[in-house]
mmCIF file of C-alpha atoms in Angstrom:
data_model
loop_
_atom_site.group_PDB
_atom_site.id
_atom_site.type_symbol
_atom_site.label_atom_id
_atom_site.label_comp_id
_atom_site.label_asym_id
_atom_site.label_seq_id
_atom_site.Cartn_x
_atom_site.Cartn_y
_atom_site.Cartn_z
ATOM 1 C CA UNK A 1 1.244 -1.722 -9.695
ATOM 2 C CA UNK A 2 4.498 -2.215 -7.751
ATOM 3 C CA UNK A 3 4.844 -3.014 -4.320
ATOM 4 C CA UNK A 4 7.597 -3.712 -1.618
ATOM 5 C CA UNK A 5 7.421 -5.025 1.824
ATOM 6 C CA UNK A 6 9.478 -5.126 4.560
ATOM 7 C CA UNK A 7 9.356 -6.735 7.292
ATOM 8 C CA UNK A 8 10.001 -6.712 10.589
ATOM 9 C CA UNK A 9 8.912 -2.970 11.131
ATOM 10 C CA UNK A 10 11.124 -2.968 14.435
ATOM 11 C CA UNK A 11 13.473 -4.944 16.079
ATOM 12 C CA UNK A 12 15.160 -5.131 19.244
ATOM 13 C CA UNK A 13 18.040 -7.235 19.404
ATOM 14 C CA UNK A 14 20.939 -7.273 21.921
ATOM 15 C CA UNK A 15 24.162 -7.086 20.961
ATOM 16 C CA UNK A 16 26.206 -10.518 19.738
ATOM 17 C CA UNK A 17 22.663 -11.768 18.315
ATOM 18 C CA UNK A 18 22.640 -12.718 14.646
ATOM 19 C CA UNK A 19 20.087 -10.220 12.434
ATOM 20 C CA UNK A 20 17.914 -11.454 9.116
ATOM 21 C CA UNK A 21 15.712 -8.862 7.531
ATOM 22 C CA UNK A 22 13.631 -9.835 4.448
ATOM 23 C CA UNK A 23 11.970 -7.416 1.242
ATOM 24 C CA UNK A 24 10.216 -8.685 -1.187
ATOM 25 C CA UNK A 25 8.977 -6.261 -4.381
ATOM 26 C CA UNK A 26 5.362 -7.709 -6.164
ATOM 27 C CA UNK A 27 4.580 -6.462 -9.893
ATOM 28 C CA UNK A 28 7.949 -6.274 -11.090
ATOM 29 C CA UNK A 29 10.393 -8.487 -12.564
ATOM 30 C CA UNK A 30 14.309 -8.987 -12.353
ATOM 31 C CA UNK A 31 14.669 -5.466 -10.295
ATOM 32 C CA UNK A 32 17.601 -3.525 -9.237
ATOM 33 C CA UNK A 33 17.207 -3.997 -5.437
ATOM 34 C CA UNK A 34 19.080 -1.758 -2.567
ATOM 35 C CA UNK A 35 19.415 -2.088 1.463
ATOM 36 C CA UNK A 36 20.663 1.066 2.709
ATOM 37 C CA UNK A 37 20.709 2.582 6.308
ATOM 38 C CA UNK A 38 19.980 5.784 8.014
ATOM 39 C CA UNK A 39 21.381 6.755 11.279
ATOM 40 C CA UNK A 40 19.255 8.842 13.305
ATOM 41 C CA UNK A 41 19.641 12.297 11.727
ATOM 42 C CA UNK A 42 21.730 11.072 9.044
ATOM 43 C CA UNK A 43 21.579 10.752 5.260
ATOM 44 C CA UNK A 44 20.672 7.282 3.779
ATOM 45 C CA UNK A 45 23.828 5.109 3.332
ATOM 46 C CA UNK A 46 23.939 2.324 0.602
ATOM 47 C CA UNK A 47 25.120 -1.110 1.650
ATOM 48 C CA UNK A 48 24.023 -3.408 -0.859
ATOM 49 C CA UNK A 49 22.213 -3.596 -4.336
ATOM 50 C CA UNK A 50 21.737 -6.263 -6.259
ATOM 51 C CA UNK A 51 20.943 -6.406 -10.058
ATOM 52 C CA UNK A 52 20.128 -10.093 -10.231
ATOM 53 C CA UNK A 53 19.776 -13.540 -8.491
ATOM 54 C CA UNK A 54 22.948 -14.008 -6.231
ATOM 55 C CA UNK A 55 24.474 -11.068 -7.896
ATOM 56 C CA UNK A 56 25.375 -8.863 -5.063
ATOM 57 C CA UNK A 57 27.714 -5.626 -4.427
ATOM 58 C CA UNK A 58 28.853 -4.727 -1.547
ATOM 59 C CA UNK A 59 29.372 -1.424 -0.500
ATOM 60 C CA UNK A 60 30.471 -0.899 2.945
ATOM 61 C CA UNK A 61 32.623 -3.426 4.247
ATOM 62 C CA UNK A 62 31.561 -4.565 7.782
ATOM 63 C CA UNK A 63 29.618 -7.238 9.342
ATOM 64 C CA UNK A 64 26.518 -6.779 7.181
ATOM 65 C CA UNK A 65 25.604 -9.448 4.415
ATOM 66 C CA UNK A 66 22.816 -9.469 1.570
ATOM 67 C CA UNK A 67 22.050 -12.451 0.087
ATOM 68 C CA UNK A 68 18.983 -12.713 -3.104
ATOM 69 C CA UNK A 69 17.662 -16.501 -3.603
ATOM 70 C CA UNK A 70 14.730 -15.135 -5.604
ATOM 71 C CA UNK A 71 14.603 -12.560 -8.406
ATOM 72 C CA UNK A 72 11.974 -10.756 -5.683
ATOM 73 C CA UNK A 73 13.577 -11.195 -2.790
ATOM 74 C CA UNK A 74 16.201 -9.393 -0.776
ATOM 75 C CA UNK A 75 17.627 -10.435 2.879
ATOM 76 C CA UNK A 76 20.306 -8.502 4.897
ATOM 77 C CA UNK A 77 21.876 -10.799 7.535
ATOM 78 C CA UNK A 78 24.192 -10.257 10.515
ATOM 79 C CA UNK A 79 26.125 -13.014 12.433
ATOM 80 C CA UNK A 80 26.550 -10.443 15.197
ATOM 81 C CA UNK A 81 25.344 -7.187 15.517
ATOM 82 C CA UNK A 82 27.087 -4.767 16.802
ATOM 83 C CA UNK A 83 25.239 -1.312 18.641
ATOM 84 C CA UNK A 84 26.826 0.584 15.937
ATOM 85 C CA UNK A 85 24.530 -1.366 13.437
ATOM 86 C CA UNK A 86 21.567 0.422 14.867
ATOM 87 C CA UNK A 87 19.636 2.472 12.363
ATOM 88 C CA UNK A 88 16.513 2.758 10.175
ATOM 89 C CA UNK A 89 17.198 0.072 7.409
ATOM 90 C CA UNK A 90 15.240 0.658 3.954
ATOM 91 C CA UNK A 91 15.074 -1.534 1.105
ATOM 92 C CA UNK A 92 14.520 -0.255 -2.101
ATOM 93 C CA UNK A 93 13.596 -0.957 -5.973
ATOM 94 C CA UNK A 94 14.066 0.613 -8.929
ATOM 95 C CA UNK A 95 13.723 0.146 -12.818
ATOM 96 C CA UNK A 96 17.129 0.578 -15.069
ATOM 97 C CA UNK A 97 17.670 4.304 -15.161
ATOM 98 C CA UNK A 98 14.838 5.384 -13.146
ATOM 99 C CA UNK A 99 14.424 6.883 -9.203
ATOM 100 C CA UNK A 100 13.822 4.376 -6.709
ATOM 101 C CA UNK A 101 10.861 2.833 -4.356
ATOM 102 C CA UNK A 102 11.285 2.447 -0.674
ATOM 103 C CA UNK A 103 9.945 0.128 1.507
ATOM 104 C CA UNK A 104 8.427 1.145 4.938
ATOM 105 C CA UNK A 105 11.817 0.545 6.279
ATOM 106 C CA UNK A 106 12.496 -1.980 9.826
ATOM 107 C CA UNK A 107 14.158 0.597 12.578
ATOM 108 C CA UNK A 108 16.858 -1.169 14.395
ATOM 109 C CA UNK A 109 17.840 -0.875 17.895
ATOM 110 C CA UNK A 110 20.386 -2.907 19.064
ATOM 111 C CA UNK A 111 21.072 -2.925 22.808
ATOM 112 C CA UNK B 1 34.635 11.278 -3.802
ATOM 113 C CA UNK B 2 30.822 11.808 -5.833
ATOM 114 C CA UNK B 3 28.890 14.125 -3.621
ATOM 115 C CA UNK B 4 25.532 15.495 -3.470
ATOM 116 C CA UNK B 5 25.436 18.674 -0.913
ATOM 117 C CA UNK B 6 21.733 20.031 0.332
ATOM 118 C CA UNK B 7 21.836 22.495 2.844
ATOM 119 C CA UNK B 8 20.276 20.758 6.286
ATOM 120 C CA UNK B 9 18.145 23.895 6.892
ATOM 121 C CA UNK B 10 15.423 24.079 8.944
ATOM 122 C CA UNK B 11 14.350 26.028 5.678
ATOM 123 C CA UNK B 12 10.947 27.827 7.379
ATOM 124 C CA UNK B 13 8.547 29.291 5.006
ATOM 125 C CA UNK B 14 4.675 30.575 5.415
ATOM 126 C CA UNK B 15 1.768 28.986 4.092
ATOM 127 C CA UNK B 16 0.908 29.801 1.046
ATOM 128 C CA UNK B 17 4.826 30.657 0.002
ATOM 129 C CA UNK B 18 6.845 29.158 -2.382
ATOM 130 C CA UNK B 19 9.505 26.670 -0.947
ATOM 131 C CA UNK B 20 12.953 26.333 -2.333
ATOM 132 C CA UNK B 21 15.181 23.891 -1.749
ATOM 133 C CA UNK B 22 18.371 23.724 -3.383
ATOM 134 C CA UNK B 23 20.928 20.689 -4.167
ATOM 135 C CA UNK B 24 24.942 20.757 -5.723
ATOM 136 C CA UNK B 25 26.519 17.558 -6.716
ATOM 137 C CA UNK B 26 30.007 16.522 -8.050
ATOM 138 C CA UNK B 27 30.010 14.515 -10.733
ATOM 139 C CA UNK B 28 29.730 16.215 -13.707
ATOM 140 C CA UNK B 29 28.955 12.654 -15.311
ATOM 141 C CA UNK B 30 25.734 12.392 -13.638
ATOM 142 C CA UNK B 31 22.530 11.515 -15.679
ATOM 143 C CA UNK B 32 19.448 11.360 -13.562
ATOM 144 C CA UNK B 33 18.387 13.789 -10.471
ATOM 145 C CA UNK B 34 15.485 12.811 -8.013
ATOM 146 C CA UNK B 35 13.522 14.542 -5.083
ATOM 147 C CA UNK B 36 12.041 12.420 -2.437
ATOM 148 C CA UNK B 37 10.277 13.592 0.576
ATOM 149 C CA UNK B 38 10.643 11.721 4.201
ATOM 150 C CA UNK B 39 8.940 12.435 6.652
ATOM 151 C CA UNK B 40 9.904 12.027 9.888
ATOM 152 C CA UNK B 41 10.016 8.081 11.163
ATOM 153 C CA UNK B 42 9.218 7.200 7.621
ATOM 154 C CA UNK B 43 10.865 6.140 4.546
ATOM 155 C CA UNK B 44 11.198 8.110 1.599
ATOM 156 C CA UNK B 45 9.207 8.745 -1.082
ATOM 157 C CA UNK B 46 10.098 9.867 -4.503
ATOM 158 C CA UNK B 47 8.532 13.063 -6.073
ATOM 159 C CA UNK B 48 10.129 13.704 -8.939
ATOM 160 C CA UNK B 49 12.795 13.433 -11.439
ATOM 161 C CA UNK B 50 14.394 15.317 -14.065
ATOM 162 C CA UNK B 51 16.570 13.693 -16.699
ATOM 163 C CA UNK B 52 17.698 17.356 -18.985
ATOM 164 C CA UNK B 53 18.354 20.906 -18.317
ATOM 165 C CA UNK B 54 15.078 23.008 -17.951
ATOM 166 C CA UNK B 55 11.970 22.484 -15.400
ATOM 167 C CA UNK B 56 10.000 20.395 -15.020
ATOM 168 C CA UNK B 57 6.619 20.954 -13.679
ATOM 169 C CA UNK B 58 3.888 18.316 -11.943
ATOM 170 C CA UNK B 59 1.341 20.098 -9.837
ATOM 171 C CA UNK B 60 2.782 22.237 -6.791
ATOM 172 C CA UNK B 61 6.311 20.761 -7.613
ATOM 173 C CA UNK B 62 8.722 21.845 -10.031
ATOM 174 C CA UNK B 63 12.171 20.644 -10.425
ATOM 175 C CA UNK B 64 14.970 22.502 -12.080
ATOM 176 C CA UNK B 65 18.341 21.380 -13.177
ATOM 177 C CA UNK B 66 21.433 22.977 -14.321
ATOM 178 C CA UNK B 67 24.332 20.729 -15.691
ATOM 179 C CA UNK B 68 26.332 23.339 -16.326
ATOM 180 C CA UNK B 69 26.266 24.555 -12.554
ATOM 181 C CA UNK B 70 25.606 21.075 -11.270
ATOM 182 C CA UNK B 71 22.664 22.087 -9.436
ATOM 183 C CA UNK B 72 19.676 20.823 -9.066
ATOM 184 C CA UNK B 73 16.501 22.689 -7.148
ATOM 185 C CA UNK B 74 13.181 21.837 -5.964
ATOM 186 C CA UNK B 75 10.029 24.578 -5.885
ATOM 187 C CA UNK B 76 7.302 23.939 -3.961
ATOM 188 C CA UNK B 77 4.061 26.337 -4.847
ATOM 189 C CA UNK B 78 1.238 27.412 -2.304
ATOM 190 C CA UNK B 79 3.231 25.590 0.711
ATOM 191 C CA UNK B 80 1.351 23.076 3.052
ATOM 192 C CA UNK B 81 1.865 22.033 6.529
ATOM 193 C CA UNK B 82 1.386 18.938 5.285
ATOM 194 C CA UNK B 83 4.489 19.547 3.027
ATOM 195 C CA UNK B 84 6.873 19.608 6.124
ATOM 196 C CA UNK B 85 9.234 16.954 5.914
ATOM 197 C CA UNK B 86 12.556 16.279 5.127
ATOM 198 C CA UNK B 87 13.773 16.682 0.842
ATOM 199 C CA UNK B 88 16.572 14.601 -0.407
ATOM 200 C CA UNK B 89 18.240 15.151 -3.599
ATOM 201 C CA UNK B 90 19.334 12.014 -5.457
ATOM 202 C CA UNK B 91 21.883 11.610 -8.533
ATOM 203 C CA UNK B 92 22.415 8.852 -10.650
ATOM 204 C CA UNK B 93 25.869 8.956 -12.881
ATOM 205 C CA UNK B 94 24.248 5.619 -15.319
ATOM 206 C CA UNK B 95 25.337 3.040 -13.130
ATOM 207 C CA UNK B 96 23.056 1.120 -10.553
ATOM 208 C CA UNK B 97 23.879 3.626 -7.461
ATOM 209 C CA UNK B 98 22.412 6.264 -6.563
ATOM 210 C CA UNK B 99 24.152 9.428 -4.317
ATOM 211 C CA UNK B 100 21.992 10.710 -1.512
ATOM 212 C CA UNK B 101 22.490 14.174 -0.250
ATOM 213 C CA UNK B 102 21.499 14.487 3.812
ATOM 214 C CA UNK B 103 18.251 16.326 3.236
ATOM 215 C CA UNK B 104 16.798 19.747 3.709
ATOM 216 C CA UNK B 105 13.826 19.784 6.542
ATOM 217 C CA UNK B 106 11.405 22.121 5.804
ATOM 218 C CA UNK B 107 9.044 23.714 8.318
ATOM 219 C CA UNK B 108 5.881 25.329 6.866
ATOM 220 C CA UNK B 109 3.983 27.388 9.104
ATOM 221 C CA UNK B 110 0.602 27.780 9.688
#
């Protein structure tokens, strides 16, 4: 069966600090992977996928970058977060066609 | 501007009811529909999809879509307390993204 980890779970991170948050899926190959992020109270927002290694779409233009140097592996970076980059950030897999599988998320608080 | 459009309730219901909670979306284009359930400080977790125009039924869940009224709903049979959470509705037009409506919470009462 599939699985997906994220990791950290949470972060603290003042603001100015560069960010790197890694997912990696086991018992799947060449995935469609997603990072999205949900505000507190708010719906999910997508800000990368990925359909391939170093294939990468971008969704939401803003200090956020997503980088995939293995077919498993996903990483969202930040040079410098700002607070408004606070949130719940998910990473996600799915098959072609199919719904999608979420990791247990890393919750964000920049301060 | 796709859209997906779930009412954010609190939707309350008794336990033992039926739940139902209801989703519109835009694009008349769109292929694929999805529930998932979140609950709170958690991520989400999909439940079910529905691909054609009918119900579809596994366990206490059925889904139920309707191109032609671009709607898409979600029953929920003998309601739990364990079944509060927040729903999302999901729709897929046959490209890699996926629209996310903001969710419905429902509250089922003991």
């Amino acid at each position: 069966s599939q699985t997906i980890h994220q990791w950290p779970a949470t972060l603290v991170q003042p603001v100015g600090s560069p960010l790197s948050l890694e997912c990696t899926v086991e018992g799947t190959s060449n995935p469609n992977l997603y990072w999205y992020r949900q505000a507190a109270g708010r719906g999910l927002q997508l800000l990368f996928y990925s359909v391939g290694i170093g294939q990468i779409s971008s969704e939401v233009p803003q200090n956020l970058s997503a980088s995939r140097p293995q077919d498993r592996q996903f990483i969202l970076s930040s040079k410098k977060l700002l607070l408004s980059d606070s949130g719940f950030y998910l990473c996600a897999w799915s098959p072609t066609g199919s719904g999608q599988y979420f990791g247990p998320g890393t919750r964000l608080t920049v301060t | 501007q796709k859209e997906v459009e779930q009412n954010s309730g609190p939707l309350s219901v008794p336990e033992g009811a039926i739940a139902s909670l209801n989703c519109t979306y835009s694009d008349r284009g769109s292929q694929s529909f999805f529930w998932y359930r979140q609950y709170s400080g958690k991520s989400p977790e999909l439940i079910m999809s529905i691909y054609s125009n009918g119900d579809k039924e596994d366990g206490r869940f059925t889904a139920q879509l309707n191109k032609a009224s671009q709607y898409v709903s979600l029953l929920i049979r003998d309601s739990q307390p364990s079944d509060s959470a927040t729903y999302l509705c999901a729709v897929n037009g046959g490209t890699y993204k996926y629209i996310f409506g903001t969710g419905t919470r429902l509250k089922v009462l003991a």
